[in-house]
XYZ file of C-alpha atoms in Angstrom:
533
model
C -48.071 39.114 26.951
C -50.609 41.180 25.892
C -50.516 40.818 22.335
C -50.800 37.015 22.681
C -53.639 37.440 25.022
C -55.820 39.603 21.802
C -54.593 36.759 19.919
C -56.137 34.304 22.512
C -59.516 36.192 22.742
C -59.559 36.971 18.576
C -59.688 32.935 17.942
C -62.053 32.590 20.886
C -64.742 35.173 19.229
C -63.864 32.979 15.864
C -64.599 29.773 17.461
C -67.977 30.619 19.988
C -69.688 32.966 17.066
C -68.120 31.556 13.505
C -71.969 31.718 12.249
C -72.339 35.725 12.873
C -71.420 37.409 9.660
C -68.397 40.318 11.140
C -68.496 43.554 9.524
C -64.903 44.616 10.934
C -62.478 43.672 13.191
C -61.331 46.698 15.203
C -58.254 47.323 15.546
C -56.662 47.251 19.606
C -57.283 50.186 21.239
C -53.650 51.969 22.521
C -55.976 54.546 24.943
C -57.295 53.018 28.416
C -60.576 52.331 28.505
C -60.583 53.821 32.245
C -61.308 57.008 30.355
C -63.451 57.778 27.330
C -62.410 59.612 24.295
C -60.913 56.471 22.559
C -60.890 57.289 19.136
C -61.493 53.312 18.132
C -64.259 53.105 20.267
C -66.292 56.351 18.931
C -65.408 55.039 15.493
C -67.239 51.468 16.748
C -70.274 53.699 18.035
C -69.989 55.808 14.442
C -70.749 52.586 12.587
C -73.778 51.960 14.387
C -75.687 55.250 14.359
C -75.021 54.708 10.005
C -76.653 51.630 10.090
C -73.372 49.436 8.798
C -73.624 47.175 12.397
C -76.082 46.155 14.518
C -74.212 44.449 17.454
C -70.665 44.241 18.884
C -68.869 40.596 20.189
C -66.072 41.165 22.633
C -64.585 38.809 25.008
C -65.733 40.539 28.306
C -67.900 44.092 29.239
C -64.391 45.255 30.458
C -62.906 45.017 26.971
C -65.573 47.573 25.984
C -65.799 50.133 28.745
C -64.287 50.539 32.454
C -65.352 54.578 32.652
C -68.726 55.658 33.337
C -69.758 57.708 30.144
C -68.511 55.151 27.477
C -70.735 52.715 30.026
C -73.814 54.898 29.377
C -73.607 55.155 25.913
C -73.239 51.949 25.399
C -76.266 50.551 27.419
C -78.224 53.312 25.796
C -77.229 52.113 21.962
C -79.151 49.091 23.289
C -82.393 51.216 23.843
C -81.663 52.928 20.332
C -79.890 51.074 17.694
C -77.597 48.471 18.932
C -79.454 45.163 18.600
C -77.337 42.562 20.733
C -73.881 42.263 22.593
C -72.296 39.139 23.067
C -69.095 38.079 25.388
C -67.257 35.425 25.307
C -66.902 34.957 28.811
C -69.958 37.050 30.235
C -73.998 35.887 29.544
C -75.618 38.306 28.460
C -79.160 38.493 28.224
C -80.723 42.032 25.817
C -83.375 42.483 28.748
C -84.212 45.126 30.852
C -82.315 42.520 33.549
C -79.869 41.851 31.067
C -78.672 45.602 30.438
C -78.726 46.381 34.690
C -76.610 43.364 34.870
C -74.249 44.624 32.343
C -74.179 48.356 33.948
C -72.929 46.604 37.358
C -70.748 44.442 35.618
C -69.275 47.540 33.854
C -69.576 49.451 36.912
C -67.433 46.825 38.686
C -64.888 47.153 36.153
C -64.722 50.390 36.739
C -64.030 50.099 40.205
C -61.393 47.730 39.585
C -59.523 49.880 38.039
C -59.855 52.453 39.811
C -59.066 49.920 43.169
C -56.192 48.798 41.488
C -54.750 52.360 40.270
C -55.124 53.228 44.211
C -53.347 50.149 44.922
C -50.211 51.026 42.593
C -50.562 54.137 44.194
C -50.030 53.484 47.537
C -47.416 50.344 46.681
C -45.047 53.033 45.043
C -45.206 55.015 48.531
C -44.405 52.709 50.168
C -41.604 51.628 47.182
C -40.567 54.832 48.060
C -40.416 55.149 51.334
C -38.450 51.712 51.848
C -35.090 53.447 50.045
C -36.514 51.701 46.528
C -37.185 54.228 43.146
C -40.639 53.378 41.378
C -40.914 52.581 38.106
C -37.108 53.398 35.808
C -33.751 54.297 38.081
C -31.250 57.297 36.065
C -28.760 56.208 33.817
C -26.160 54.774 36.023
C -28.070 51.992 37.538
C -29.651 48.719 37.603
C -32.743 46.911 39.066
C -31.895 44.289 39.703
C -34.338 41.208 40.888
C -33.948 40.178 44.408
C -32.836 36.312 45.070
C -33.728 34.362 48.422
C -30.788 31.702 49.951
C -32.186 29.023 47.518
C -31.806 31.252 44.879
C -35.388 31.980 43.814
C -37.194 34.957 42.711
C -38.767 36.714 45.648
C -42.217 37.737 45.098
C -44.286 40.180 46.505
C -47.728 39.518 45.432
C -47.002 37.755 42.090
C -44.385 40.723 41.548
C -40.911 40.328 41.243
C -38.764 42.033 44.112
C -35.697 44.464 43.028
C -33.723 46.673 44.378
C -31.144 49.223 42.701
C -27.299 48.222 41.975
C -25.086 49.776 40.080
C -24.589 49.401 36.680
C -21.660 48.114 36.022
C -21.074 49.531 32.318
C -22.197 52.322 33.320
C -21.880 53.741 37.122
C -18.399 54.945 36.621
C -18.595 56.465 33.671
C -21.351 58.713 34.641
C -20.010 59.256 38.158
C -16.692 60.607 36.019
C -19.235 63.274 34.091
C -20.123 64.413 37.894
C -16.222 65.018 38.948
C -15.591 66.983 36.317
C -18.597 68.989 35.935
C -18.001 69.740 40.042
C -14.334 70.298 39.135
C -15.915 73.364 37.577
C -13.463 73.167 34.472
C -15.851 70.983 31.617
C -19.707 72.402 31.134
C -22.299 70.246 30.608
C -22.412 70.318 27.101
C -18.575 69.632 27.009
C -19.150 66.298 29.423
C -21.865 64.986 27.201
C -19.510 65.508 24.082
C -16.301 63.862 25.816
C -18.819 60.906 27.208
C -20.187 60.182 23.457
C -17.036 60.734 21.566
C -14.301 59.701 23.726
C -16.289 57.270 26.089
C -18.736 55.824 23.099
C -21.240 56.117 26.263
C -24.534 54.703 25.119
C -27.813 55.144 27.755
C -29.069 51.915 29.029
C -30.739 49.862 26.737
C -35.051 48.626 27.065
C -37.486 46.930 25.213
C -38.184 50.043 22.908
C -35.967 52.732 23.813
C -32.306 53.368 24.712
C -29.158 51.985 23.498
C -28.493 55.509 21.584
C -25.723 58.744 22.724
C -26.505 60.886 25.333
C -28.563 63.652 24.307
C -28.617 67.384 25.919
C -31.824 66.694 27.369
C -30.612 63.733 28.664
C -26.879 64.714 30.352
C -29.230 68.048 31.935
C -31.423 65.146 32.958
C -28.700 63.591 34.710
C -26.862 66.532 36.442
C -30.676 67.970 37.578
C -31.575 64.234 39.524
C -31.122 64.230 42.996
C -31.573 60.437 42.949
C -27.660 60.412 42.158
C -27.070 61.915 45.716
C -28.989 59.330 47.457
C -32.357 61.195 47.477
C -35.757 59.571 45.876
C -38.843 61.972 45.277
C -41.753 60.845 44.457
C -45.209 62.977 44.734
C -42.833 66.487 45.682
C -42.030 63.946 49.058
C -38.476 63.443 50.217
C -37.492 60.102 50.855
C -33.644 58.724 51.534
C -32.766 55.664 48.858
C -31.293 52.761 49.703
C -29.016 52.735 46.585
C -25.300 53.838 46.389
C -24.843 57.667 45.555
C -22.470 59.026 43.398
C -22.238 62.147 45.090
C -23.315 64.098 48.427
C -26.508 66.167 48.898
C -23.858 69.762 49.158
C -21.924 68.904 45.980
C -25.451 68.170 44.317
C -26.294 71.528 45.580
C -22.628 73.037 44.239
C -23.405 71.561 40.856
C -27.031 73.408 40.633
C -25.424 76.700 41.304
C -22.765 75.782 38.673
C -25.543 74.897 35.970
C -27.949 77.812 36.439
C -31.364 78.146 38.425
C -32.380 77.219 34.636
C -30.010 74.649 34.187
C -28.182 76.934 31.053
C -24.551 75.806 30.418
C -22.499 78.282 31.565
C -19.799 80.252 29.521
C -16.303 79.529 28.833
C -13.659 78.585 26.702
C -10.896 76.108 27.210
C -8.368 78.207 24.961
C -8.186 80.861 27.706
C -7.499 78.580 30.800
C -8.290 81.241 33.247
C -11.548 82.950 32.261
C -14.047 81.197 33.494
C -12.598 81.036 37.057
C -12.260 84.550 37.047
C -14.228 87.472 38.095
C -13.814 91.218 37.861
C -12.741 92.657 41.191
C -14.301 95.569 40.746
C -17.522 94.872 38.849
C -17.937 91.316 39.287
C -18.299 90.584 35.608
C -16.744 87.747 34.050
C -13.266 87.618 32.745
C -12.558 86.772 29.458
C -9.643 85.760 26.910
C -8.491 87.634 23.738
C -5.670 86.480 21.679
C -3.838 88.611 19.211
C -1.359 88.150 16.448
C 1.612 90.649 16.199
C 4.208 90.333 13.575
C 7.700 91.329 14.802
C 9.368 93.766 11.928
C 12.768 92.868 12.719
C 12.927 89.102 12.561
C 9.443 88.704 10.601
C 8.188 86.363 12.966
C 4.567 86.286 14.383
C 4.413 85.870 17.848
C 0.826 84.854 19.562
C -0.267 86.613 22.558
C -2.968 86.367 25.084
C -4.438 88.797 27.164
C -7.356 88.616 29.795
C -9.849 91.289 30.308
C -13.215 92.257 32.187
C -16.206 92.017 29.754
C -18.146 95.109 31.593
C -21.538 94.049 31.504
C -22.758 95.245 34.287
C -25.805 97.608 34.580
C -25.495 97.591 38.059
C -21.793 98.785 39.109
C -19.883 100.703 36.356
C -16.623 99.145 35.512
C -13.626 101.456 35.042
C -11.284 98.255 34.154
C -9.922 98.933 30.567
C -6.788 97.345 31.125
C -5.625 93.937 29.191
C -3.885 92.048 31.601
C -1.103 89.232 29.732
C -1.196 85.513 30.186
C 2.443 85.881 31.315
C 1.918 88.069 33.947
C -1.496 86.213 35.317
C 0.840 82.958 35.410
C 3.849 84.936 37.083
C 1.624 85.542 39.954
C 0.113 82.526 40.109
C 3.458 81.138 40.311
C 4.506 83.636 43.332
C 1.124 82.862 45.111
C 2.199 78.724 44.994
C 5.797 79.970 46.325
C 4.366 81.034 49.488
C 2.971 77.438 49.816
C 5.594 75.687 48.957
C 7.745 73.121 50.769
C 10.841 71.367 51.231
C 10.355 67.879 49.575
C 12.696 66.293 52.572
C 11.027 68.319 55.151
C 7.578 66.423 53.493
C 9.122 62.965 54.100
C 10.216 63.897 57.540
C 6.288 65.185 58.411
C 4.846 62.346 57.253
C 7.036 59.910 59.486
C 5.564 62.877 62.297
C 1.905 62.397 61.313
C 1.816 58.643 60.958
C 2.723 58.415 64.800
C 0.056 60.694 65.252
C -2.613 57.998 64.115
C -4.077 56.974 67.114
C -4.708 60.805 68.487
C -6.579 61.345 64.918
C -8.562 58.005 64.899
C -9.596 58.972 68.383
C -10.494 63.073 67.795
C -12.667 61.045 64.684
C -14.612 58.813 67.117
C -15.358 61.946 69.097
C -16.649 64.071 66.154
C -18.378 61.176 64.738
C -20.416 60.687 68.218
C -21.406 64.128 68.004
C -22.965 63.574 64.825
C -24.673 60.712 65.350
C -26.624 62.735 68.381
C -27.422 65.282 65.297
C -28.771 62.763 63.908
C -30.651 60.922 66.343
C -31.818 64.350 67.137
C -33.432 65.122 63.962
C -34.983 61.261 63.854
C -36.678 62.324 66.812
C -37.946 65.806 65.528
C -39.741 63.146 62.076
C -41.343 61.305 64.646
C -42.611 63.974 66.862
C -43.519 65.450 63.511
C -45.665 62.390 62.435
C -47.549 61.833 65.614
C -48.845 65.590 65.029
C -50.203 64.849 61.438
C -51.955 62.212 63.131
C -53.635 63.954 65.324
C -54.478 66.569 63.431
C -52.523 69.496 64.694
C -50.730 69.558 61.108
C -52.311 69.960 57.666
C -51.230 68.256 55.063
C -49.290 71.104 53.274
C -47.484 71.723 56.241
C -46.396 68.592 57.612
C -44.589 67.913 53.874
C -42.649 70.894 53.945
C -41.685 70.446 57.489
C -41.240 66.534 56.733
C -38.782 67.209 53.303
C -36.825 69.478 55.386
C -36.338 67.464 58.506
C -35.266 64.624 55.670
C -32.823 66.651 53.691
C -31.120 67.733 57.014
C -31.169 63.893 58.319
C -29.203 63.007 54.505
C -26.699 65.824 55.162
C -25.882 64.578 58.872
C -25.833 60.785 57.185
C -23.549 62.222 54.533
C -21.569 63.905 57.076
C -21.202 60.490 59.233
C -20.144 58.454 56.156
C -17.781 60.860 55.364
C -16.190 61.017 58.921
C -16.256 57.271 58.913
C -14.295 57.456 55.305
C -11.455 59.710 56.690
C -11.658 58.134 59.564
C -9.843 55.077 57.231
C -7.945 57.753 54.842
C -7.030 60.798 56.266
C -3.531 59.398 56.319
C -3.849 59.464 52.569
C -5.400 63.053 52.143
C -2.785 64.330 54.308
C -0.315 62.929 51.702
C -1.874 64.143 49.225
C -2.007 68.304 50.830
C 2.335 67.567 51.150
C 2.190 66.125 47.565
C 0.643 69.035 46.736
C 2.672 71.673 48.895
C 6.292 70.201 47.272
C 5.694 69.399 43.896
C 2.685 71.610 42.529
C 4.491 74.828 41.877
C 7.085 72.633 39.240
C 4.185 70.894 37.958
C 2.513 74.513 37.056
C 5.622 75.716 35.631
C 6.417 72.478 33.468
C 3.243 71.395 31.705
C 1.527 72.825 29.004
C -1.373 71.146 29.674
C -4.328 73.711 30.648
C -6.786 71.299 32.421
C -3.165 70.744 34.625
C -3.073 74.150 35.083
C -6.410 74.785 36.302
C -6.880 72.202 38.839
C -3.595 73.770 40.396
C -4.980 76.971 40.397
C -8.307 75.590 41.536
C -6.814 73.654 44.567
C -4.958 77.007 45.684
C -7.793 79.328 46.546
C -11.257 80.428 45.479
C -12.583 83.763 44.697
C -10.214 84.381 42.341
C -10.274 88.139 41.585
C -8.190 90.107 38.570
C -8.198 93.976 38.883
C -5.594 96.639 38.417
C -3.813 93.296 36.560
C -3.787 92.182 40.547
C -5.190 88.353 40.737
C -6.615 87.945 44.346
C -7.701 84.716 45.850
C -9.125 83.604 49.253
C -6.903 80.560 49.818
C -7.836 77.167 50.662
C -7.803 76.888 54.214
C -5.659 73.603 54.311
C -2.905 75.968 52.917
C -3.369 78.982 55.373
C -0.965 77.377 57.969
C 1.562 76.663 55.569
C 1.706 80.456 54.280
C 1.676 81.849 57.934
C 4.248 79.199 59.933
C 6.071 77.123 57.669
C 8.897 79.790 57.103
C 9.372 78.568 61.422
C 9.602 74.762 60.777
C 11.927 75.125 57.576
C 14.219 76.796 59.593
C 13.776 74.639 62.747
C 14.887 71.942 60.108
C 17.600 73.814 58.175
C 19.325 74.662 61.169
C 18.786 70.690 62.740
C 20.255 69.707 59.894
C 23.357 70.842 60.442
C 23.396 69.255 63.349
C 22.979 65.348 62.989
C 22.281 64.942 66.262
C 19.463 67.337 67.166
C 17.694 67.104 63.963
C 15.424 64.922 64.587
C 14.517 66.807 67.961
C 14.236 70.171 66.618
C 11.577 69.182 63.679
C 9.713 67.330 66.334
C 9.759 69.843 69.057
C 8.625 72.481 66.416
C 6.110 70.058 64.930
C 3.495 69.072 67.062
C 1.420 72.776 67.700
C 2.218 73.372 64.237
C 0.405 70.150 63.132
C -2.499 70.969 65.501
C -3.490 73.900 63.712
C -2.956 72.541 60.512
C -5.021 69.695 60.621
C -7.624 71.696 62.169
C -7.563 74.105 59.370
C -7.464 71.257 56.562
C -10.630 69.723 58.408
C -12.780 72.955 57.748
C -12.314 72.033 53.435
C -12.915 68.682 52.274
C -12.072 69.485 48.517
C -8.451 68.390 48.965
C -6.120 68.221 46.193
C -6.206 64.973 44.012
């Protein structure tokens, strides 16, 4: 549009002053002329004080200045060596009326600007503050122009409405690079290799720009935007989106502690399957992999061998852990810790008959946990408005009442996080509950039978956290959906072992035994959403 409007105003100046003789044509200037320093504009002004022009044509005073200074110098040239101006659509007279005419009329420009800069200004606000990003969304999503019943653009002041949608090339893929950097097993750098390699993910494609791999700058870019969590900030203010997240505020939080304070990739190999989940139990350093070829005299043969070790780099706590510890013997006790969690797969069949009755007593302890958060909520809506009736009357300064206003925000998203996810397993906690048996019967065969590592790790990951190795000891706080399973399944197996014998009373036994143990269970399970997939 605006190349065909210099093209408009170029034959204009042709057609009105065709008798002038035109030393040059500048070129369009790519600087605003809100502020001076234009380097076309001082080469213009350059020209005249050598004597190779005398006047300047443009198609309005605007076209020529809209800042103050420029403004000045130009009305002065007219005093000095500039014989005439002439517009296309402005009269101009070279007068002393003439030139204070042209300072207002440059003046004016510059207040337009400056009006309408304000006027963008506050229109983003309140862009932001409706749920809406200004200006570009992340990679991920769409704006997407907003259509009335007849179908018609709506308009807001000769602008085009939109709101944010997925993008649906794109939102899935990039909501995948989130689960598995929060899985903790892929880095960053990792993700963005996969996503361009494997995926053939290109970024979304403009005018100019885009269409091209995702860059490091860009996948840090990506993993460092809140807006992907359902947050829009704009001028260091908090405001909630209206768009769909990809993730909650906490796991956006999780994957900034992952990434770094400086957003650094963090360290790891996918060779050793362990180390990076790993710490040193008595220095806290990392734990690392080391393999080693060792030729066996006897048969000739080279076997391979792995060993995991403490790196020691503390300057903090010395580290007395010299000791290699084997892969075999790391996996033997991983493979005794998922023993102590493991269940009967008939027993799991007979539980989840048990648990479906039990619908109606979860659906209802859901309606009473998701009342109590809605007060929360409510609660802290209350606190913003108190909050903005002080800043009104003064008895907040600025400074202040934005702190206190982004974190009275963040805390309202993590209570609306918490109520969608309530309503959520609300509708699935049938499923998840499936999935912790799933898990219970079948993972410890599924460690010991693939050789796949990424298998391996999200086993080990869905056991426990604060995974320790010292003394060649692993240690791990286990997941607290498991705890009741360690501690009073041993009861219920035998409950069921012994009512199995006994046709009759089978069924009677398991239940009788059931119900208390379900209670705590559930209760447990409830305190970790990061259930097994």
């Amino acid at each position: 549009r605006q190349m065909l409007s210099l093209q408009a105003q170029t034959s204009n100046i042709k057609e009105q002053f065709g008798d002038l003789n035109i030393v040059k044509w500048m070129d369009p200037e790519s600087q605003s002329a809100f502020k001076p320093g234009r380097p076309i504009f001082d080469e213009m002004l350059a020209m005249i004080d050598k004597g190779e022009a005398d006047g300047i044509i443009a198609w309005h005073p605007n076209r020529l200045s809209r800042n103050e200074i420029d403004s000045g110098r130009l009305t002065f040239k007219l005093r000095d060596k500039l014989k005439d101006l002439k517009f296309c659509s402005f009269s101009f007279d070279n007068s002393a009326e003439g030139i204070m005419m042209l300072q207002m009329t440059m003046n004016q420009s510059q207040y337009e600007s400056s009006k309408q800069g304000r006027d963008v200004r506050r229109g983003m606000i309140q862009k932001a503050t409706n749920g809406e990003r200004p200006g570009q969304v992340p990679q991920g999503y769409l704006k997407v122009p907003v259509l009335d019943q007849s179908g018609s653009l709506v308009k807001n002041k000769d602008k085009i409405v939109t709101n944010t949608q997925p993008d649906p090339d794109r939102f899935d893929l990039v909501k995948k690079m989130w689960s598995m950097l929060l899985s903790g097993v892929y880095t960053a750098a990792q993700i963005r290799k996969i996503a361009n390699e494997e995926w053939h993910f290109t970024t979304r494609k403009s005018q100019r720009i885009g269409g091209i791999p995702l860059s490091t700058s860009m996948i840090y870019k990506i993993f460092n935007n809140p807006f992907y969590a359902g947050a829009i900030t704009h001028n260091g203010e908090f405001h909630q989106g209206s768009h769909q997240p990809m993730i909650t505020i906490e796991q956006f939080d999780y994957a900034q502690r992952l990434l770094g304070i400086k957003g650094k990739p963090r360290q790891g190999t996918f060779e050793y399957a362990y180390a990076s989940m790993m710490k040193c139990g008595e220095c806290g350093c990392s734990i690392v992999g080391k393999t080693q070829m060792k030729k066996i005299k006897s048969t000739g043969e080279t076997k391979t061998y792995v060993y995991y070790y403490c790196t020691r780099k503390s300057d903090k706590r010395p580290c007395t852990q010299k000791i290699y510890t084997s892969l075999d013997a790391i996996e033997k006790q991983i493979d005794k810790e998922l023993s102590s969690y493991t269940i009967l797969p008939e027993f799991k069949d007979l539980a989840i008959k048990i648990l479906k009755r039990n619908n109606k007593i979860e659906v209802k302890e859901r309606s009473q946990i998701y009342s109590t958060q809605q007060k929360r909520r409510n609660d802290v809506q209350s606190q913003l408005d108190k909050l903005v009736d002080m800043f009104t009357r003064n008895l907040l300064d600025d400074e202040e009442y934005i702190q206190q206003k982004n974190r009275l925000k963040i805390e309202r998203e993590k209570v609306d996080s918490l109520l969608r996810n309530t309503e959520v397993r609300a509708d699935e906690w049938m499923e998840l509950t499936e999935r912790v048996f799933n898990f219970a019967t079948y993972a410890r065969t599924h460690f010991n039978t693939t050789k796949d590592l990424m298998v391996k790790r999200d086993i080990l990951m869905s056991l426990g956290t604060n995974l320790q190795l010292k003394d060649k000891v692993i240690t791990l706080t286990p997941n607290e959906w498991l705890v009741p399973i360690k501690s009073d399944y041993k009861l219920l197996e035998n409950a069921y072992l012994k009512g199995r014998t006994k046709e009759k009373t089978s069924s009677n036994l398991i239940e009788e035994a059931f119900p208390e143990i379900y209670s705590t269970w559930r209760a447990r399970r409830d305190l970790n959403s990061r259930h097994p997939a």
